[in-house]
Short mmCIF file of C-alpha atoms and ligand atoms in Angstrom, two decimals:
data_model
loop_
_atom_site.label_atom_id
_atom_site.label_comp_id
_atom_site.label_asym_id
_atom_site.label_seq_id
_atom_site.Cartn_x
_atom_site.Cartn_y
_atom_site.Cartn_z
CA MET P 1 66.56 82.41 89.62
CA VAL P 2 68.48 85.64 89.12
CA GLY P 3 69.12 88.46 91.60
CA LEU P 4 70.13 91.82 90.20
CA ASP P 5 71.48 94.40 92.64
CA ILE P 6 71.94 97.76 90.92
CA GLY P 7 74.08 99.70 93.38
CA THR P 8 75.81 103.07 93.33
CA THR P 9 79.29 101.61 92.95
CA LYS P 10 78.64 98.23 91.36
CA VAL P 11 75.97 96.19 89.62
CA CYS P 12 75.91 92.60 90.80
CA ALA P 13 74.07 89.67 89.25
CA VAL P 14 73.77 86.33 91.03
CA ILE P 15 72.36 83.16 89.48
CA GLY P 16 70.86 80.53 91.76
CA GLU P 17 69.52 77.15 90.84
CA ARG P 18 67.02 75.07 92.74
CA THR P 19 68.36 71.74 93.92
CA GLU P 20 66.30 68.54 94.01
CA THR P 21 65.99 68.83 97.77
CA GLY P 22 64.37 72.25 97.46
CA GLY P 23 67.50 74.16 98.46
CA LEU P 24 69.21 76.79 96.41
CA GLU P 25 72.67 76.73 94.93
CA ILE P 26 74.59 79.75 93.68
CA THR P 27 76.15 78.91 90.33
CA GLY P 28 77.10 82.30 88.95
CA VAL P 29 78.18 85.70 90.21
CA GLY P 30 78.98 88.67 88.01
CA THR P 31 79.78 92.26 88.82
CA SER P 32 80.41 95.39 86.86
CA PRO P 33 81.31 98.91 88.00
CA SER P 34 78.29 101.17 88.09
CA THR P 35 78.46 104.78 86.99
CA GLY P 36 74.85 105.64 86.21
CA LEU P 37 73.53 105.99 89.76
CA ARG P 38 73.67 108.65 92.40
CA LYS P 39 72.80 107.73 95.98
CA GLY P 40 71.05 104.57 94.91
CA VAL P 41 68.91 106.18 92.21
CA VAL P 42 69.36 105.86 88.43
CA VAL P 43 70.46 109.16 86.94
CA ASN P 44 71.92 107.85 83.67
CA ILE P 45 69.95 105.11 81.93
CA GLU P 46 72.46 104.44 79.18
CA ALA P 47 75.38 103.92 81.60
CA THR P 48 73.27 101.80 83.94
CA LEU P 49 71.97 99.46 81.26
CA ARG P 50 75.53 98.83 80.09
CA SER P 51 76.57 97.88 83.65
CA VAL P 52 73.51 95.64 83.97
CA GLY P 53 74.36 93.87 80.71
CA ALA P 54 77.99 93.38 81.70
CA ALA P 55 77.19 92.02 85.17
CA ILE P 56 74.60 89.56 83.86
CA GLU P 57 76.89 88.44 81.07
CA ALA P 58 79.66 87.69 83.58
CA ALA P 59 77.26 85.67 85.75
CA GLU P 60 76.01 83.79 82.67
CA MET P 61 79.57 82.90 81.72
CA MET P 62 80.24 81.45 85.14
CA SER P 63 77.06 79.41 85.42
CA GLY P 64 76.63 78.44 81.77
CA ARG P 65 72.99 79.55 81.85
CA GLU P 66 71.15 82.11 79.80
CA VAL P 67 69.36 84.83 81.73
CA HIS P 68 66.02 86.25 80.58
CA SER P 69 64.67 87.93 83.67
CA ALA P 70 65.78 89.01 87.13
CA TRP P 71 64.51 89.89 90.58
CA THR P 72 65.69 93.44 90.89
CA GLY P 73 66.59 95.36 94.03
CA ILE P 74 65.45 98.90 94.65
CA GLY P 75 66.86 101.34 97.21
CA GLY P 76 67.80 104.96 97.82
CA SER P 77 66.61 107.95 99.82
CA HIS P 78 63.19 107.86 98.17
CA ILE P 79 62.32 104.71 100.11
CA ASP P 80 60.11 105.27 103.11
CA GLY P 81 58.64 102.90 105.67
CA ILE P 82 55.59 103.47 107.84
CA ASN P 83 53.65 101.36 110.29
CA SER P 84 49.92 101.15 109.89
CA ARG P 85 46.97 99.13 111.15
CA GLY P 86 43.58 98.10 109.90
CA VAL P 87 40.48 96.62 111.50
CA VAL P 88 37.62 94.58 110.04
CA ALA P 89 34.71 92.57 111.37
CA VAL P 90 35.17 88.87 110.73
CA THR P 91 32.68 87.53 108.20
CA GLY P 92 34.32 84.17 108.30
CA LYS P 93 34.34 80.98 106.29
CA ASN P 94 31.52 79.80 108.43
CA ARG P 95 28.94 82.30 109.64
CA GLU P 96 28.07 80.35 112.74
CA THR P 97 31.55 79.86 114.14
CA ARG P 98 33.18 83.05 112.78
CA GLU P 99 36.30 81.25 111.72
CA ILE P 100 38.82 83.66 110.16
CA GLY P 101 39.38 82.89 106.49
CA GLU P 102 41.73 84.15 103.85
CA GLU P 103 39.21 86.69 102.64
CA ASP P 104 39.16 88.26 106.09
CA ILE P 105 42.95 88.46 106.15
CA LEU P 106 43.07 90.04 102.71
CA ARG P 107 40.40 92.53 103.72
CA VAL P 108 42.18 93.54 106.91
CA LEU P 109 45.47 93.99 105.03
CA GLU P 110 43.67 96.11 102.48
CA ALA P 111 42.25 98.19 105.32
CA ALA P 112 45.72 98.60 106.84
CA ARG P 113 47.05 99.64 103.46
CA ALA P 114 44.49 102.41 103.11
CA VAL P 115 46.79 105.20 104.25
CA ALA P 116 47.18 108.43 102.34
CA ILE P 117 50.08 107.94 99.94
CA PRO P 118 51.07 110.89 97.71
CA MET P 119 50.40 110.54 93.98
CA ASP P 120 54.08 110.26 93.13
CA ARG P 121 54.65 107.32 95.49
CA GLN P 122 53.74 103.68 95.34
CA VAL P 123 53.52 100.78 97.76
CA LEU P 124 56.56 98.56 97.27
CA GLU P 125 56.08 96.09 100.10
CA LEU P 126 53.25 95.40 102.50
CA ILE P 127 54.50 93.24 105.32
CA PRO P 128 52.17 91.92 108.02
CA GLN P 129 53.80 92.25 111.46
CA SER P 130 51.15 90.71 113.67
CA TYR P 131 47.41 90.33 114.07
CA ILE P 132 45.01 91.01 116.90
CA VAL P 133 41.93 88.81 117.16
CA ASP P 134 39.38 90.40 119.52
CA ASP P 135 41.67 91.22 122.44
CA GLN P 136 44.32 88.60 121.78
CA LYS P 137 47.50 90.36 120.64
CA GLY P 138 50.66 89.15 118.94
CA ILE P 139 49.14 86.55 116.62
CA ARG P 140 51.34 85.56 113.68
CA ASP P 141 48.79 83.66 111.62
CA PRO P 142 45.13 84.22 112.44
CA GLN P 143 43.80 81.81 109.81
CA ASP P 144 41.15 79.44 111.19
CA MET P 145 41.05 81.22 114.55
CA ILE P 146 37.66 82.18 115.87
CA GLY P 147 36.86 85.83 116.52
CA VAL P 148 34.62 88.77 115.81
CA ARG P 149 37.14 91.52 115.24
CA LEU P 150 40.36 91.18 113.26
CA GLU P 151 43.08 93.76 113.40
CA ALA P 152 46.38 93.78 111.45
CA GLU P 153 49.60 95.65 112.12
CA VAL P 154 51.67 96.12 108.98
CA HIS P 155 54.85 97.76 107.77
CA ILE P 156 54.31 99.57 104.49
CA ILE P 157 57.31 100.44 102.34
CA THR P 158 56.75 103.03 99.65
CA CYS P 159 58.99 104.28 96.86
CA SER P 160 59.01 106.99 94.23
CA VAL P 161 57.07 105.92 91.13
CA THR P 162 59.53 107.48 88.71
CA SER P 163 62.61 105.96 90.38
CA ALA P 164 61.00 102.54 90.14
CA GLN P 165 60.02 103.11 86.51
CA ASN P 166 63.53 104.21 85.55
CA LEU P 167 65.00 101.13 87.19
CA VAL P 168 62.63 98.81 85.34
CA LYS P 169 63.38 100.67 82.12
CA CYS P 170 67.15 100.10 82.52
CA VAL P 171 66.70 96.39 83.02
CA ASN P 172 64.27 96.12 80.11
CA ARG P 173 66.48 98.09 77.76
CA ALA P 174 69.41 95.87 78.71
CA GLY P 175 67.26 93.05 77.34
CA PHE P 176 65.82 91.48 80.49
CA ARG P 177 62.42 91.26 82.13
CA VAL P 178 61.91 92.27 85.75
CA ASP P 179 60.39 89.42 87.76
CA GLY P 180 59.71 91.77 90.63
CA LEU P 181 61.12 94.73 92.52
CA VAL P 182 62.32 93.99 96.04
CA LEU P 183 63.59 96.44 98.63
CA GLN P 184 67.38 95.99 98.73
CA SER P 185 67.68 95.91 102.49
CA LEU P 186 64.85 93.39 102.77
CA ALA P 187 66.80 91.13 100.41
CA ALA P 188 70.06 91.69 102.32
CA GLY P 189 68.24 90.86 105.56
CA ARG P 190 67.03 87.57 104.14
CA ALA P 191 70.61 86.66 103.23
CA VAL P 192 72.42 87.58 106.44
CA LEU P 193 70.06 87.67 109.43
CA THR P 194 69.09 84.71 111.57
CA GLU P 195 65.49 84.06 112.64
CA GLU P 196 66.56 84.53 116.24
CA GLU P 197 68.03 87.97 115.56
CA LYS P 198 64.84 89.09 113.82
CA GLU P 199 62.77 87.80 116.71
CA LEU P 200 64.90 89.55 119.36
CA GLY P 201 65.07 92.75 117.34
CA VAL P 202 67.99 93.73 115.15
CA ALA P 203 69.16 96.70 113.10
CA LEU P 204 70.53 95.73 109.71
CA VAL P 205 72.90 98.41 108.43
CA ASP P 206 73.78 98.04 104.76
CA MET P 207 76.93 100.11 104.24
CA GLY P 208 76.91 100.78 100.50
CA GLY P 209 78.86 103.21 98.37
CA GLY P 210 76.29 105.97 98.05
CA THR P 211 73.89 105.26 100.90
CA THR P 212 73.71 103.50 104.23
CA ASP P 213 70.37 101.68 104.41
CA VAL P 214 68.85 100.65 107.71
CA LEU P 215 66.14 98.06 108.23
CA VAL P 216 65.02 97.30 111.77
CA TYR P 217 63.34 94.01 112.62
CA PHE P 218 61.37 93.69 115.81
CA GLU P 219 59.44 90.62 116.98
CA GLY P 220 60.16 88.83 113.75
CA ALA P 221 58.96 91.44 111.25
CA PRO P 222 60.30 94.62 109.65
CA TYR P 223 59.50 97.60 111.83
CA SER P 224 61.37 100.57 110.38
CA THR P 225 63.10 101.47 107.11
CA THR P 226 65.43 104.44 106.68
CA THR P 227 68.28 105.56 104.47
CA ILE P 228 71.22 107.77 105.38
CA PRO P 229 72.47 109.53 102.23
CA ALA P 230 76.17 108.86 102.91
CA GLY P 231 78.40 105.84 102.45
CA GLY P 232 81.78 104.47 101.45
CA THR P 233 82.20 106.99 98.64
CA GLN P 234 82.37 109.79 101.21
CA VAL P 235 85.04 107.92 103.13
CA THR P 236 87.16 107.66 99.99
CA SER P 237 86.53 111.33 99.11
CA ASP P 238 87.75 112.35 102.55
CA ILE P 239 91.04 110.51 102.04
CA SER P 240 91.37 111.93 98.55
CA ILE P 241 90.76 115.53 99.62
CA ILE P 242 92.77 115.53 102.83
CA LYS P 243 95.76 113.75 101.27
CA ASN P 244 95.43 115.54 97.95
CA ILE P 245 95.48 112.33 95.92
CA SER P 246 93.17 110.99 93.21
CA PHE P 247 89.91 109.26 94.16
CA GLU P 248 91.20 106.00 92.66
CA THR P 249 94.39 106.07 94.72
CA ALA P 250 92.42 106.94 97.84
CA GLU P 251 90.05 104.01 97.21
CA LYS P 252 93.02 101.68 96.81
CA ILE P 253 94.53 102.88 100.08
CA LYS P 254 91.21 102.45 101.85
CA LEU P 255 90.80 98.87 100.65
CA GLU P 256 94.37 97.86 101.36
CA ALA P 257 95.19 99.73 104.52
CA GLY P 258 92.02 101.32 105.83
CA SER P 259 90.70 100.77 109.33
CA CYS P 260 88.44 102.64 111.68
CA TRP P 261 89.25 101.25 115.08
CA GLN P 262 92.52 100.75 116.86
CA GLY P 263 91.47 98.54 119.71
CA ASN P 264 89.82 99.34 123.00
CA GLY P 265 92.90 100.53 124.83
CA ASN P 266 93.32 97.22 126.65
CA GLY P 267 95.95 96.02 124.27
CA ASN P 268 93.24 94.40 122.20
CA PRO P 269 93.70 95.67 118.67
CA VAL P 270 91.31 94.33 116.05
CA SER P 271 93.94 93.97 113.42
CA ASN P 272 97.60 93.70 112.80
CA VAL P 273 97.55 97.29 111.69
CA HIS P 274 100.18 99.22 113.57
CA GLY P 275 99.93 102.94 113.61
CA GLU P 276 103.60 103.33 112.85
CA GLU P 277 103.43 101.43 109.58
CA ASP P 278 103.46 103.54 106.44
CA VAL P 279 101.44 103.21 103.27
CA ILE P 280 103.42 104.20 100.20
CA VAL P 281 101.49 106.13 97.56
CA PRO P 282 103.33 106.05 94.23
CA GLY P 283 104.15 109.47 92.85
CA VAL P 284 102.22 110.55 89.76
CA GLY P 285 103.48 112.93 87.07
CA GLY P 286 106.98 113.27 88.43
CA ARG P 287 105.91 113.77 92.04
CA ALA P 288 107.85 111.92 94.69
CA PRO P 289 106.16 108.90 96.30
CA LEU P 290 104.22 109.73 99.42
CA ALA P 291 104.42 107.81 102.70
CA ILE P 292 101.31 108.01 104.88
CA PRO P 293 101.24 106.39 108.32
CA ARG P 294 98.30 103.99 108.66
CA LYS P 295 97.31 105.74 111.83
CA GLU P 296 96.67 108.90 109.82
CA ILE P 297 94.42 107.02 107.43
CA GLU P 298 92.47 105.66 110.35
CA GLU P 299 92.10 109.18 111.71
CA ILE P 300 90.52 110.26 108.43
CA ILE P 301 88.19 107.28 108.09
CA ARG P 302 87.00 106.99 111.65
CA PRO P 303 85.23 110.38 112.07
CA ARG P 304 83.24 109.88 108.85
CA LEU P 305 82.13 106.43 109.89
CA GLU P 306 81.28 107.69 113.37
CA GLU P 307 79.17 110.39 111.80
CA ILE P 308 77.27 107.86 109.70
CA PHE P 309 76.73 105.54 112.67
CA PHE P 310 75.55 108.43 114.85
CA MET P 311 73.02 109.39 112.18
CA VAL P 312 71.75 105.81 112.23
CA LYS P 313 71.68 105.83 116.03
CA GLU P 314 69.65 109.02 116.07
CA LYS P 315 67.02 107.30 113.92
CA LEU P 316 67.05 104.19 116.10
CA ASP P 317 66.70 106.23 119.30
CA LYS P 318 63.51 107.77 117.93
CA LEU P 319 61.88 104.35 117.57
CA ALA P 320 61.33 103.87 121.31
CA PHE P 321 61.05 100.11 121.63
CA SER P 322 59.57 98.37 124.62
CA ARG P 323 62.94 96.62 125.07
CA PRO P 324 66.45 96.95 123.59
CA LEU P 325 67.35 95.31 120.30
CA GLY P 326 68.51 91.94 121.63
CA GLY P 327 69.86 90.89 118.27
CA GLY P 328 72.12 93.94 118.18
CA VAL P 329 73.45 95.46 114.99
CA VAL P 330 74.40 93.53 111.87
CA LEU P 331 76.55 95.35 109.32
CA THR P 332 76.58 94.32 105.69
CA GLY P 333 77.39 95.76 102.25
CA GLY P 334 80.86 96.46 100.87
CA GLY P 335 81.68 99.11 103.47
CA SER P 336 81.23 96.68 106.36
CA GLN P 337 84.51 95.02 105.35
CA LEU P 338 86.45 97.98 106.64
CA LEU P 339 88.71 96.76 109.43
CA GLY P 340 87.15 97.49 112.81
CA ALA P 341 83.69 98.45 111.50
CA ALA P 342 81.86 96.04 113.84
CA GLU P 343 83.90 97.15 116.86
CA LEU P 344 83.22 100.82 116.15
CA ALA P 345 79.51 100.11 115.63
CA SER P 346 79.33 98.20 118.90
CA GLU P 347 80.92 101.12 120.73
CA ILE P 348 78.55 103.70 119.24
CA PHE P 349 75.30 101.74 119.40
CA ARG P 350 76.18 100.14 122.74
CA LEU P 351 74.91 96.88 121.32
CA PRO P 352 76.61 93.72 120.11
CA ALA P 353 77.59 94.10 116.45
CA ARG P 354 78.78 91.72 113.76
CA VAL P 355 79.45 91.74 110.05
CA GLY P 356 76.95 89.66 108.08
CA ALA P 357 77.89 87.84 104.89
CA PRO P 358 75.45 85.66 102.94
CA LEU P 359 75.99 82.06 103.94
CA SER P 360 72.58 80.47 103.72
CA ALA P 361 72.68 79.39 100.08
CA GLY P 362 74.80 76.48 98.93
CA GLY P 363 76.89 76.37 95.81
CA LEU P 364 80.38 76.06 94.56
CA VAL P 365 81.04 79.74 94.11
CA GLU P 366 82.94 80.96 97.14
CA GLU P 367 83.00 84.48 95.80
CA TYR P 368 79.50 85.25 96.98
CA ARG P 369 80.30 84.68 100.66
CA ASN P 370 81.10 88.35 101.01
CA PRO P 371 78.97 91.13 102.55
CA ALA P 372 79.13 93.12 99.30
CA TYR P 373 76.97 90.38 97.71
CA ALA P 374 74.38 90.21 100.50
CA THR P 375 71.72 92.09 98.53
CA ALA P 376 72.19 90.17 95.27
CA VAL P 377 72.18 86.76 97.00
CA GLY P 378 69.19 87.85 99.09
CA LEU P 379 67.31 88.78 95.91
CA VAL P 380 67.79 85.23 94.65
CA LEU P 381 66.53 83.80 97.95
CA GLU P 382 63.58 86.19 98.09
CA GLY P 383 62.76 85.59 94.42
CA ASN P 384 62.85 81.86 94.99
CA GLU P 385 60.46 82.16 97.92
CA ARG P 386 58.02 84.34 95.98
CA GLU P 387 58.18 82.02 92.97
CA MET P 388 57.49 79.03 95.17
CA ALA P 389 54.50 80.79 96.71
CA LYS P 390 53.21 81.48 93.21
CA GLY P 391 53.89 77.90 92.10
CA LEU P 392 52.06 76.66 95.15
CA GLU P 393 49.22 78.93 94.22
CA ARG P 394 48.98 77.55 90.71
CA GLY P 395 49.06 74.04 92.14
CA THR P 396 46.27 74.76 94.58
CA ARG P 397 44.24 76.54 91.98
CA ARG P 398 44.23 73.42 89.93
CA ALA P 399 43.43 71.28 92.95
CA GLU P 400 40.78 73.33 94.70
CA LYS P 401 39.59 76.10 92.46
CA GLY P 402 39.72 79.62 93.79
CA ASN P 403 41.36 78.88 97.11
CA THR P 404 44.83 80.37 96.73
CA PRO P 405 47.51 80.81 99.38
CA LEU P 406 47.60 84.27 100.81
CA PHE P 407 51.19 85.11 100.08
CA GLY P 408 50.92 84.47 96.37
CA ARG P 409 47.84 86.63 96.14
CA LEU P 410 49.46 89.40 98.11
CA ALA P 411 52.44 89.33 95.78
CA GLU P 412 50.19 89.39 92.70
CA TRP P 413 48.27 92.26 94.12
CA LEU P 414 51.40 94.36 94.66
CA LYS P 415 52.85 93.36 91.33
CA LYS P 416 49.82 94.69 89.49
CA GLU P 417 50.79 98.15 90.60
CA PHE P 418 54.12 98.09 88.79
CA PHE P 419 53.93 96.06 85.63
N1 ATP M 1 87.43 95.65 101.72
C1 ATP M 1 86.81 96.81 101.84
N2 ATP M 1 87.14 97.65 102.85
C2 ATP M 1 86.54 98.85 102.96
N3 ATP M 1 85.59 99.31 102.15
C3 ATP M 1 85.21 98.50 101.14
C4 ATP M 1 85.80 97.22 100.92
N4 ATP M 1 85.23 96.68 99.83
C5 ATP M 1 84.33 97.57 99.39
N5 ATP M 1 84.32 98.67 100.16
C6 ATP M 1 83.52 99.89 99.98
O1 ATP M 1 82.16 99.54 99.93
C7 ATP M 1 81.45 100.46 99.10
C8 ATP M 1 80.60 99.71 98.11
O2 ATP M 1 79.72 98.89 98.80
P1 ATP M 1 78.57 98.11 98.04
O3 ATP M 1 79.17 97.33 96.94
O4 ATP M 1 77.76 97.41 99.05
O5 ATP M 1 77.78 99.38 97.44
P2 ATP M 1 76.65 99.50 96.35
O6 ATP M 1 75.64 98.45 96.55
O7 ATP M 1 77.26 99.61 95.00
O8 ATP M 1 76.07 100.94 96.69
P3 ATP M 1 74.65 101.38 97.31
O9 ATP M 1 74.14 100.24 98.10
O10 ATP M 1 74.98 102.58 98.13
O11 ATP M 1 73.82 101.75 96.14
C9 ATP M 1 82.48 101.31 98.40
O12 ATP M 1 82.51 102.60 99.00
C10 ATP M 1 83.79 100.56 98.67
O13 ATP M 1 84.88 101.45 98.81
MG1 MG M 2 73.97 98.17 97.85
#
């Protein structure tokens, strides 16, 4: 099982192998710098396919396996999420008792999906949130329940047709098949969120290089999807412009000495970073080395991060939940490793915040236990789940002809649209 995360700053491939006990083990991780994307969208096919090839090759080397196809992540500002609902009359497996069958569930999902979507957009994910049977709300699985009227609440994620096609084209031209396209933040959520957090309500904030992607879970299911078109690259640009140094040097300073929070004023600093300490920037082209106090770097980084978090908060405030997000905020992606990111987020959102790294898969490779790999690891987990649903389907088809598990059929149905 291969997860391929094509990001704005890096392409990451992760290879997972199923264990005998049904678990998943990560056996290979490979990354390569990415130059062919802007804000999560492919703008240069040639450059992107080279990065894809290099990342997969590195993962192959580590795991000793040969890769033919990959579950590929898709993201960017063209992603949109809407909530919709559909209603049908139950025809039922059994006319007398009106027992809800799979056909009814598929029909109600189809009804919920029947929203006007512009020609240039396509449904990427259709995620059932909950069902209503007659007047009974909040049902997770209505199968076999008895009722007359079946209603479904769903979250529909759409994407630009051309962006999706260009992504698939890059992977194909690099020599690999696409097993399926999965929303990046959905994959990251699978890798870093707990069931409890999703149930209580949680905002997953994927702090990437080009974009900051937000996926809100409420009552166990995705509820809202948004993208803020700013990320870690802006933070580095700020340092580079204000300090008049190259982007590369600024990036190095950010990674080595960057922070965005200096404690809460109660003598409780989050790091051993002392404002008085200097960072030495080597002089280039005969210029004298430059000493920058860490405090100054923090003062450059913090406002940009605050701005990004406030943009996220503005979106969250519009959602008007019946109760606060009990699971708080979970930060992930490369940018979440910035010292003090969780503390700053907690202050701005007024919610508990933590940094989420993928931990749920086993394996010998320690490297993947890092928030920058959340999406790629999540793609492996998600791919595994979807494969298993399909395998189950094939099994059942052989056993009892025609009666296939819902999830597999739903996946097939969406897949038809793309490939
Ligand atoms: N230790 C670190 N401290 C601070 N920032 C970091 C650290 N490591 C990585 N970053 C930043 O994280 C960003 C890259 O994150 P990530 O790898 O999740 O992005 P991506 O997936 O390539 O991009 P996107 O998701 O926007 O398409 C870069 O801006 C990088 O500077
Ligand atoms: Mg990313």
